[in-house]
PDB file of C-alpha atoms in Angstrom:
ATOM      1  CA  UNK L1227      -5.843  78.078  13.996  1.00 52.00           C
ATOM      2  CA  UNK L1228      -9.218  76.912  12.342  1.00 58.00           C
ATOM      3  CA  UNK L1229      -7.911  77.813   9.248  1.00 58.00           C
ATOM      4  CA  UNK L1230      -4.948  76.014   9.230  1.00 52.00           C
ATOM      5  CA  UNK L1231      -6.737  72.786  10.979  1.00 48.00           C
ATOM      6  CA  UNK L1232      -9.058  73.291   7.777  1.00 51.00           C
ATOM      7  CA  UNK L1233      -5.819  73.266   6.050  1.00 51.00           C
ATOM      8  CA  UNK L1234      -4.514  69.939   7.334  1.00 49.00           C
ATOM      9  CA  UNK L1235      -8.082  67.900   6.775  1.00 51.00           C
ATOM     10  CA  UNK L1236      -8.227  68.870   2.989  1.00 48.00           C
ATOM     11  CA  UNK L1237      -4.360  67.962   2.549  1.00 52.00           C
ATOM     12  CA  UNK L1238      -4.949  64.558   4.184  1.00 52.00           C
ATOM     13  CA  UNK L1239      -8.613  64.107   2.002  1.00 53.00           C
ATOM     14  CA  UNK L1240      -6.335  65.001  -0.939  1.00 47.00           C
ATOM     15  CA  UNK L1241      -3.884  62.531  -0.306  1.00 51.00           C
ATOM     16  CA  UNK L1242      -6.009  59.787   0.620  1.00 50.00           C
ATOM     17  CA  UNK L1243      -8.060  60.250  -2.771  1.00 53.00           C
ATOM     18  CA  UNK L1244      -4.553  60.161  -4.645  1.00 55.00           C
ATOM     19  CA  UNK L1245      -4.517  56.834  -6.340  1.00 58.00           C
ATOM     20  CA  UNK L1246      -1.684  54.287  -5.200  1.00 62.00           C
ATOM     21  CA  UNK L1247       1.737  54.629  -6.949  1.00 64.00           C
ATOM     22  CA  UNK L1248       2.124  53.149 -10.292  1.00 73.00           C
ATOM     23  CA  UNK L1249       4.084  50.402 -10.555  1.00 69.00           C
ATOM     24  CA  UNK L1250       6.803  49.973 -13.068  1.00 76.00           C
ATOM     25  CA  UNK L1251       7.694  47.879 -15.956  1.00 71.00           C
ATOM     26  CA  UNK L1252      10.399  46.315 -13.979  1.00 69.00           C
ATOM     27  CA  UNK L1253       8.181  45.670 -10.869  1.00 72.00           C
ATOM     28  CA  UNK L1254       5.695  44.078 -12.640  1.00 74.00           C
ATOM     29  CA  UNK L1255       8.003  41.545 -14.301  1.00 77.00           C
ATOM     30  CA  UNK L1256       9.469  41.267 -10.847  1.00 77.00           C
ATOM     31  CA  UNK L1257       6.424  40.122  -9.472  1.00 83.00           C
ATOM     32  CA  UNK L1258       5.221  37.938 -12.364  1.00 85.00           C
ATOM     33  CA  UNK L1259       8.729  35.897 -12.246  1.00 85.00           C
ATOM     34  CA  UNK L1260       7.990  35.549  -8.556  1.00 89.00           C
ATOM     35  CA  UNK L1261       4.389  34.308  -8.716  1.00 92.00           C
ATOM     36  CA  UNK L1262       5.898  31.435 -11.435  1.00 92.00           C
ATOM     37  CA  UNK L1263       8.471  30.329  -9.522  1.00 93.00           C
ATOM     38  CA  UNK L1264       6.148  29.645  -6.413  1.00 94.00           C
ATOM     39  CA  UNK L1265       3.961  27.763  -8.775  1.00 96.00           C
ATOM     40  CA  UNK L1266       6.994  25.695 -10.074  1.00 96.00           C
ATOM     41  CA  UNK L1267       7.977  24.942  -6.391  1.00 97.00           C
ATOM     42  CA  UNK L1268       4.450  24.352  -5.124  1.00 97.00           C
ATOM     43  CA  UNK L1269       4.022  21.634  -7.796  1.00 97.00           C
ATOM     44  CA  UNK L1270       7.362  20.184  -7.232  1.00 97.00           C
ATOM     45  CA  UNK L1271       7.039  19.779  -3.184  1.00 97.00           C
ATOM     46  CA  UNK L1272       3.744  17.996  -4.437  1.00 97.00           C
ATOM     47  CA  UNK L1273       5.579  15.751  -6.551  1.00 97.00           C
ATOM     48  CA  UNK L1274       7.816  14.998  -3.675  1.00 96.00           C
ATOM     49  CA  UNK L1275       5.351  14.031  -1.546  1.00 95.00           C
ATOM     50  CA  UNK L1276       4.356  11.555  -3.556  1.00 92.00           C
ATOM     51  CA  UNK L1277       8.073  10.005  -3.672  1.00 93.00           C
ATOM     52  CA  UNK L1278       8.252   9.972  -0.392  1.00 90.00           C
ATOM     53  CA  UNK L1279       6.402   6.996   0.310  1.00 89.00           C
ATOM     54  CA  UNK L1280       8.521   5.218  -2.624  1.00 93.00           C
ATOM     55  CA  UNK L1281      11.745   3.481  -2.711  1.00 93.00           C
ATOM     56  CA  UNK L1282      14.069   3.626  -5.209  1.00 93.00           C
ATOM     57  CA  UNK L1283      14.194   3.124  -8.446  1.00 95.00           C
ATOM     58  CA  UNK L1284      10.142   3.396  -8.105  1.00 95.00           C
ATOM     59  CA  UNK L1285      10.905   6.881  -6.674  1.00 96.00           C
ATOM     60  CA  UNK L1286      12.745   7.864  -9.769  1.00 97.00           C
ATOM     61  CA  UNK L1287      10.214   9.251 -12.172  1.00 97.00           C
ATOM     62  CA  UNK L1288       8.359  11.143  -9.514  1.00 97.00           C
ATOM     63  CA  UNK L1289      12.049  13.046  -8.607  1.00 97.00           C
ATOM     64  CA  UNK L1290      12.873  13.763 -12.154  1.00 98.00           C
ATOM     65  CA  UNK L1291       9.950  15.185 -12.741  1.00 98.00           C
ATOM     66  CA  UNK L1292      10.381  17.739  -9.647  1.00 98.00           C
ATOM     67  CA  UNK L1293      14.251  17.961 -10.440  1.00 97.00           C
ATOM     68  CA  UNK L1294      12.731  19.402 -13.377  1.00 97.00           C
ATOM     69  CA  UNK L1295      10.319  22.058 -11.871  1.00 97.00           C
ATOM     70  CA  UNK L1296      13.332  23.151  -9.933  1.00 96.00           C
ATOM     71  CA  UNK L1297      14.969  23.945 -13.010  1.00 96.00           C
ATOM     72  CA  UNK L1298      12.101  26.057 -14.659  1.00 96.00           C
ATOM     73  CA  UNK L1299      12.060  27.715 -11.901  1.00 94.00           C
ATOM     74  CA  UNK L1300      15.581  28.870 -11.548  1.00 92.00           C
ATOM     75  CA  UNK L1301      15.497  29.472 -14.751  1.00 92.00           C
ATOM     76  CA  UNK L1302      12.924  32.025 -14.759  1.00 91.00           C
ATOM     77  CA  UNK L1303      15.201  35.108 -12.727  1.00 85.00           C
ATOM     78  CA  UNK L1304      18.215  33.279 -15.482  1.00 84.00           C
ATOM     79  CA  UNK L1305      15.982  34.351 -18.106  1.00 86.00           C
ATOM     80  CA  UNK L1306      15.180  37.937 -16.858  1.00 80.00           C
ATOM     81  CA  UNK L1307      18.910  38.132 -15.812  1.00 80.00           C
ATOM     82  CA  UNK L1308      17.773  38.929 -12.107  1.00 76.00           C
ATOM     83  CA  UNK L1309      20.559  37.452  -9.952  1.00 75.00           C
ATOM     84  CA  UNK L1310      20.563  37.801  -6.099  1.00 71.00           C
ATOM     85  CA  UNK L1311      17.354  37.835  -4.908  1.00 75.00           C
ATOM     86  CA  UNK L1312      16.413  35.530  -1.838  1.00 75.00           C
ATOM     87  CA  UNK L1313      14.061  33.142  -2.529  1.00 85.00           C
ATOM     88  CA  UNK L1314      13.785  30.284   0.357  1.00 91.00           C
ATOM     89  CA  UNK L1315      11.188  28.876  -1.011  1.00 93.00           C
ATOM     90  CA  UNK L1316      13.403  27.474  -3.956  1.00 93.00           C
ATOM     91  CA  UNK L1317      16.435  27.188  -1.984  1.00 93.00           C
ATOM     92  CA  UNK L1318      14.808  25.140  -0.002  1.00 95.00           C
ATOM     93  CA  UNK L1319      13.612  22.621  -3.051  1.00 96.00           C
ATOM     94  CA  UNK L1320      16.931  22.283  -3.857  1.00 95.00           C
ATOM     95  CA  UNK L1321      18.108  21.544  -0.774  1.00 95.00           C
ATOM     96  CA  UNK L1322      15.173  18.691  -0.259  1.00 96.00           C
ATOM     97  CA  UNK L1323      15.983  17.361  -4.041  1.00 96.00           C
ATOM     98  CA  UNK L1324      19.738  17.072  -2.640  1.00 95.00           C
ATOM     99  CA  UNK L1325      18.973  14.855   0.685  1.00 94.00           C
ATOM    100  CA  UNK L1326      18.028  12.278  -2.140  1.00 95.00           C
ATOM    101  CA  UNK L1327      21.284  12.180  -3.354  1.00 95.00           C
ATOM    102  CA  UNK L1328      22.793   9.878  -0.490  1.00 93.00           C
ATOM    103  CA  UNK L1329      20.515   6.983  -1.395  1.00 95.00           C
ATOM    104  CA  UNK L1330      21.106   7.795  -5.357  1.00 96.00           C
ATOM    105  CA  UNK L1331      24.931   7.108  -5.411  1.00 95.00           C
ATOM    106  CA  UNK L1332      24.482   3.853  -3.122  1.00 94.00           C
ATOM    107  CA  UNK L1333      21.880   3.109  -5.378  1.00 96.00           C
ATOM    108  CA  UNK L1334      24.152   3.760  -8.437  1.00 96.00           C
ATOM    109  CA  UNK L1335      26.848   1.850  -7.210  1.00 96.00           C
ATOM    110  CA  UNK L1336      24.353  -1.325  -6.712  1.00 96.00           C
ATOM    111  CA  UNK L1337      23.142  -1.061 -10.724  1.00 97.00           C
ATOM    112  CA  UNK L1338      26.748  -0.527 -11.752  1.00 97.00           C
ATOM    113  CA  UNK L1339      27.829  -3.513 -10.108  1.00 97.00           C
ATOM    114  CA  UNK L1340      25.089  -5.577 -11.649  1.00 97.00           C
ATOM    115  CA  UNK L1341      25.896  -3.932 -14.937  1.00 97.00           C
ATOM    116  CA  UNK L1342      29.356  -5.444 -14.617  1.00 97.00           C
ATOM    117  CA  UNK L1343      28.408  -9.210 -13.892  1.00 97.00           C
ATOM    118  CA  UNK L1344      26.333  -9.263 -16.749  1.00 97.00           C
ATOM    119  CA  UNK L1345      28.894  -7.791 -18.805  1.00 97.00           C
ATOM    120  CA  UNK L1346      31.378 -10.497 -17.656  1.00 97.00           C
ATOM    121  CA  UNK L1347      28.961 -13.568 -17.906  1.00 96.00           C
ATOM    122  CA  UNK L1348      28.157 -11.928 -21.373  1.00 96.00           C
ATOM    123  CA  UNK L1349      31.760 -11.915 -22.141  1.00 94.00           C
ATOM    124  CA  UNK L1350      32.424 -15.437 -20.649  1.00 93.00           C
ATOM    125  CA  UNK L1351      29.805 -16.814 -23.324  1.00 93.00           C
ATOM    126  CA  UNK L1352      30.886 -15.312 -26.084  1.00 90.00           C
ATOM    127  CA  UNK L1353      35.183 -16.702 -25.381  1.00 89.00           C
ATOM    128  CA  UNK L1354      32.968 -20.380 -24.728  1.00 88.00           C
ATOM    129  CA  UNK L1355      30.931 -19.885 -27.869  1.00 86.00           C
ATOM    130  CA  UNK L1356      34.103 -18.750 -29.685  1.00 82.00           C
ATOM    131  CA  UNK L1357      36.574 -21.458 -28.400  1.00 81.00           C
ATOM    132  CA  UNK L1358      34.337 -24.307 -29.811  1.00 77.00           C
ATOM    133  CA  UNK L1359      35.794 -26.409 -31.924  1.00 71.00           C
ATOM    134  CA  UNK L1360      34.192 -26.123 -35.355  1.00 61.00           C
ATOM    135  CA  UNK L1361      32.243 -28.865 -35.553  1.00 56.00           C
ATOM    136  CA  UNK L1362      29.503 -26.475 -37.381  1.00 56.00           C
ATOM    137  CA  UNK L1363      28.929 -23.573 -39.476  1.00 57.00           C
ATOM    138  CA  UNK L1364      30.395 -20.626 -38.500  1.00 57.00           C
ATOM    139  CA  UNK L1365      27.511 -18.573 -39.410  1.00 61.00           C
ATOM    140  CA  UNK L1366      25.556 -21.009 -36.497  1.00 65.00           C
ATOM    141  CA  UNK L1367      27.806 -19.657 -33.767  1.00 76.00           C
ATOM    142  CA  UNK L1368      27.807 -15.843 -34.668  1.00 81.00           C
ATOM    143  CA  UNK L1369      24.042 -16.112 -34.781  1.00 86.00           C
ATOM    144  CA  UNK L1370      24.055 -17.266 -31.383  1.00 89.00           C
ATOM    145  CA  UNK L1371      26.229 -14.585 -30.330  1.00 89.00           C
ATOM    146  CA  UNK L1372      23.770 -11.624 -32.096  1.00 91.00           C
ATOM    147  CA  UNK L1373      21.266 -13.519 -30.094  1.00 93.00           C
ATOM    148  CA  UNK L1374      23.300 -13.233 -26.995  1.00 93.00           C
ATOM    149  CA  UNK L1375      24.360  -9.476 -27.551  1.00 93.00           C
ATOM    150  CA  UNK L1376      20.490  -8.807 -28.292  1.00 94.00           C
ATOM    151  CA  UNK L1377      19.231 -10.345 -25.119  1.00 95.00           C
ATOM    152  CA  UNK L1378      22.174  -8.478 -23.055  1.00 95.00           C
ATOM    153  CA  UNK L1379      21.086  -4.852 -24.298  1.00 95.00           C
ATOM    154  CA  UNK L1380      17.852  -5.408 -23.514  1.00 96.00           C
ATOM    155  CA  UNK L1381      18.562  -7.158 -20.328  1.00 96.00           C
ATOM    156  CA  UNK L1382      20.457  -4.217 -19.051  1.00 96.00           C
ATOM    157  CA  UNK L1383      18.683  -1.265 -20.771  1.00 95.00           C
ATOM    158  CA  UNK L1384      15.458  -3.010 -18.776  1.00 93.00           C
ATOM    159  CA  UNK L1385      16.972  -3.463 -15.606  1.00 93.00           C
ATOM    160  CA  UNK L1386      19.499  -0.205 -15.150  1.00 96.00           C
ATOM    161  CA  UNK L1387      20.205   2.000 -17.672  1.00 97.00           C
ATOM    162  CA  UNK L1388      16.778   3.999 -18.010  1.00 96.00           C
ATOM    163  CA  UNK L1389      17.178   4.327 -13.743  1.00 97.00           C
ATOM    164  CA  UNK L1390      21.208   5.363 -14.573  1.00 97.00           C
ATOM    165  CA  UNK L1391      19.718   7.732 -17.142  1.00 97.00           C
ATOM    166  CA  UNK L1392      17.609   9.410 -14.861  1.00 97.00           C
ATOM    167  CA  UNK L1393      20.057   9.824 -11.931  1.00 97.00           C
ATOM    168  CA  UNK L1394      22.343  11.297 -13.979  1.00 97.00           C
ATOM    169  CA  UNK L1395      19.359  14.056 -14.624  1.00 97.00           C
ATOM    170  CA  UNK L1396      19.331  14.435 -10.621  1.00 97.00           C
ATOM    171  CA  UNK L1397      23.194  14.747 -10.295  1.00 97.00           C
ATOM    172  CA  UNK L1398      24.267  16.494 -13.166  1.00 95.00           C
ATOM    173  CA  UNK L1399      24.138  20.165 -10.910  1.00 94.00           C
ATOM    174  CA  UNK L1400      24.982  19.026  -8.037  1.00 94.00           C
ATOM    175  CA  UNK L1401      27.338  21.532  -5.651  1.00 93.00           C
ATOM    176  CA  UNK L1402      29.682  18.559  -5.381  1.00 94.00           C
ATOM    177  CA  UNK L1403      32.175  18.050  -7.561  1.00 94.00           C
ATOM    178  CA  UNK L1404      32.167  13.636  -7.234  1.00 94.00           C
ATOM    179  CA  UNK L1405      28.329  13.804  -8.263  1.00 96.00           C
ATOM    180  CA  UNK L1406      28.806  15.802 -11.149  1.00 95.00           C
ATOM    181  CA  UNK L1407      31.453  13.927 -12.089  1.00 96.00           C
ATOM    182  CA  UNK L1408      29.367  10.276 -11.613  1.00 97.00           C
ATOM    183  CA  UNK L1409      26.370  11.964 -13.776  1.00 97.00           C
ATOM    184  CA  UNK L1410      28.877  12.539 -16.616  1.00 97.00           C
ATOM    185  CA  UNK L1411      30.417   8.582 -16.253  1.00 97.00           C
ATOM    186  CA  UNK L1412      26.733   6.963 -15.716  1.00 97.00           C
ATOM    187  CA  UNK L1413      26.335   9.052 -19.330  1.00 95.00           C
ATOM    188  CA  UNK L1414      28.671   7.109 -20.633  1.00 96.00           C
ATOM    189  CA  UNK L1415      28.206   3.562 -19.045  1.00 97.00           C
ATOM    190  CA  UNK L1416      27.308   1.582 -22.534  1.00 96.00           C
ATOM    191  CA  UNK L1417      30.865   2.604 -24.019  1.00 96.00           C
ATOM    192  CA  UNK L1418      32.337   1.534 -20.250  1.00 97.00           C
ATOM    193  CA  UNK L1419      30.816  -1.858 -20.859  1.00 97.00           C
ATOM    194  CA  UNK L1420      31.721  -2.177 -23.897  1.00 95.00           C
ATOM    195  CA  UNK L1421      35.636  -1.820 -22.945  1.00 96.00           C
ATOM    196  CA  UNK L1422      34.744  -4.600 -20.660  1.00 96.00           C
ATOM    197  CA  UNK L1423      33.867  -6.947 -23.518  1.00 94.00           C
ATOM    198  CA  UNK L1424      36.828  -6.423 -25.139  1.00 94.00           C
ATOM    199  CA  UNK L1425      38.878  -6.343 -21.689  1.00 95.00           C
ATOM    200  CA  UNK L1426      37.513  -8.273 -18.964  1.00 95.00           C
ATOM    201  CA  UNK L1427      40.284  -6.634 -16.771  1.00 96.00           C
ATOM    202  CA  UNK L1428      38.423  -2.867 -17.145  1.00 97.00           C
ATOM    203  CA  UNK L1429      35.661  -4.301 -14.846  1.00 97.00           C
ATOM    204  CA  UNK L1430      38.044  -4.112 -12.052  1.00 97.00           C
ATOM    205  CA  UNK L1431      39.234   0.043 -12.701  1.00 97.00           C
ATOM    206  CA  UNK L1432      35.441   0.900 -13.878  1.00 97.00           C
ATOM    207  CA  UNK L1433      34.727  -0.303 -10.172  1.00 96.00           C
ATOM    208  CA  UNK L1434      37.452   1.724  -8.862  1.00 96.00           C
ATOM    209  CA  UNK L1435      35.785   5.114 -10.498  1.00 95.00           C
ATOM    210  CA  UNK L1436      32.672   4.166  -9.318  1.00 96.00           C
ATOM    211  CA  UNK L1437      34.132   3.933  -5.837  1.00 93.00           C
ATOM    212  CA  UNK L1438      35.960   6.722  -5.994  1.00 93.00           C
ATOM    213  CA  UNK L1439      33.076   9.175  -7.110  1.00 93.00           C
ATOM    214  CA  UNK L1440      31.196   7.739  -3.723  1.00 85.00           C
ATOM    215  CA  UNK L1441      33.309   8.258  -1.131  1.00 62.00           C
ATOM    216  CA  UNK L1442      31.792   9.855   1.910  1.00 62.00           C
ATOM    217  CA  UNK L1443      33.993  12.670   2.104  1.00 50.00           C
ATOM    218  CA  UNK L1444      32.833  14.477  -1.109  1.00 53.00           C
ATOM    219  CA  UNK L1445      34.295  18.116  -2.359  1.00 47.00           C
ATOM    220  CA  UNK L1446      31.821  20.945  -2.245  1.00 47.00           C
ATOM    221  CA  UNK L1447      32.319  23.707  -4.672  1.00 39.00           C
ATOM    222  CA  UNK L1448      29.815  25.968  -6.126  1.00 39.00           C
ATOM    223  CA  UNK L1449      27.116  24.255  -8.699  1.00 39.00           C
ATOM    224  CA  UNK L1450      28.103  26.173 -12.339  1.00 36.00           C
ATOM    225  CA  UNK L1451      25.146  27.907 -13.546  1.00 32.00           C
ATOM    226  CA  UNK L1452      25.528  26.188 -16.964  1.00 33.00           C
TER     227      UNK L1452
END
């Protein structure tokens, strides 16, 4: 009985001397991809914080910037083609990036809008400068309208197109299918405008798609991966 007590107490000195399992290959990237994306999100919650006390557009930088953070992080399990693996702390970025979206599209439909009377008082001025009789040089009148066109696309890049620019960063992934759709129109609002130049009438369906893309009652599908 001694003997086998004796036994037991150098089995259990053995095994407490036996250094802890080594960890593999795979582990180790496992836990390095983990530790990276809690930095990512840790610096983008931070960055949210600081938006929070802003309005739009003023808030727009600051979510960018964490939109971005999101993204290295999710793509750092894309990169080591690890798919599946819970991580809350992520999900629930994303999810916190996402209940900015509401304000974004009323937002977007504001600029849009303003974009379009511009575009129309632009286009008004030109048909007046145009229509004059021809009292003077010709060259006199298309200078005033380069001067005219020059002042617009500053004008608007100024006032909306850097904030459009940036939304359609914050949309462009978004699990529903209108806001992806609005991020791939706000890409191409100075060819929309320019339709309205040459076709006052556009103003009217460009409003319509705007609409349209911000109805309450939005389609959720899955956000593609790519």
């Amino acid at each position: 009985m001694n003997r086998a007590l004796a036994c037991l107490a150098l089995a259990i000195t053995v095994s407490a001397c036996q250094p802890p399992p080594t960890k593999t290959e795979s582990m180790l990237r496992l836990e390095n991809a983990q530790k990276d994306v809690q930095q990512y999100v840790e610096k983008a919650n931070l960055v949210l914080d600081k938006a929070t006390d802003k309005a739009l557009p003023q808030a727009l930088p600051d979510l960018v910037y964490a939109k971005e953070l999101q993204d290295n992080a999710s793509a750092v399990f894309v990169k080591l083609h690890i798919r599946d693996l819970a991580q809350p702390e992520l999900a629930q970025l994303t999810t916190r990036l996402q209940s900015y979206h509401a304000a974004l599209n009323d937002y977007t439909q504001n600029v849009i809008e303003k974009l379009i009377t511009k575009t129309l008082t632009l286009q008004s001025k030109v048909l007046e400068i145009n229509s004059r009789p021809l009292s003077g040089s010709a060259s006199g009148s298309s200078g005033m309208v380069d001067f005219l066109g020059d002042e617009f696309n500053k004008d608007i890049q100024d006032c909306c197109l850097e904030d459009l620019s940036r939304i359609a960063i914050l949309l462009h992934d978004s699990p529903i299918a209108q806001e992806r759709q609005m991020s791939r129109l706000l890409a191409q609002i100075p060819s929309q405008l320019n339709k309205i130049l040459a076709d006052p009438a556009y103003a009217e369906e460009l409003r319509e798609q705007v609409q349209v893309l911000t109805v309450d009652d939005k389609l959720e599908i899955p956000a593609r991966l790519d």
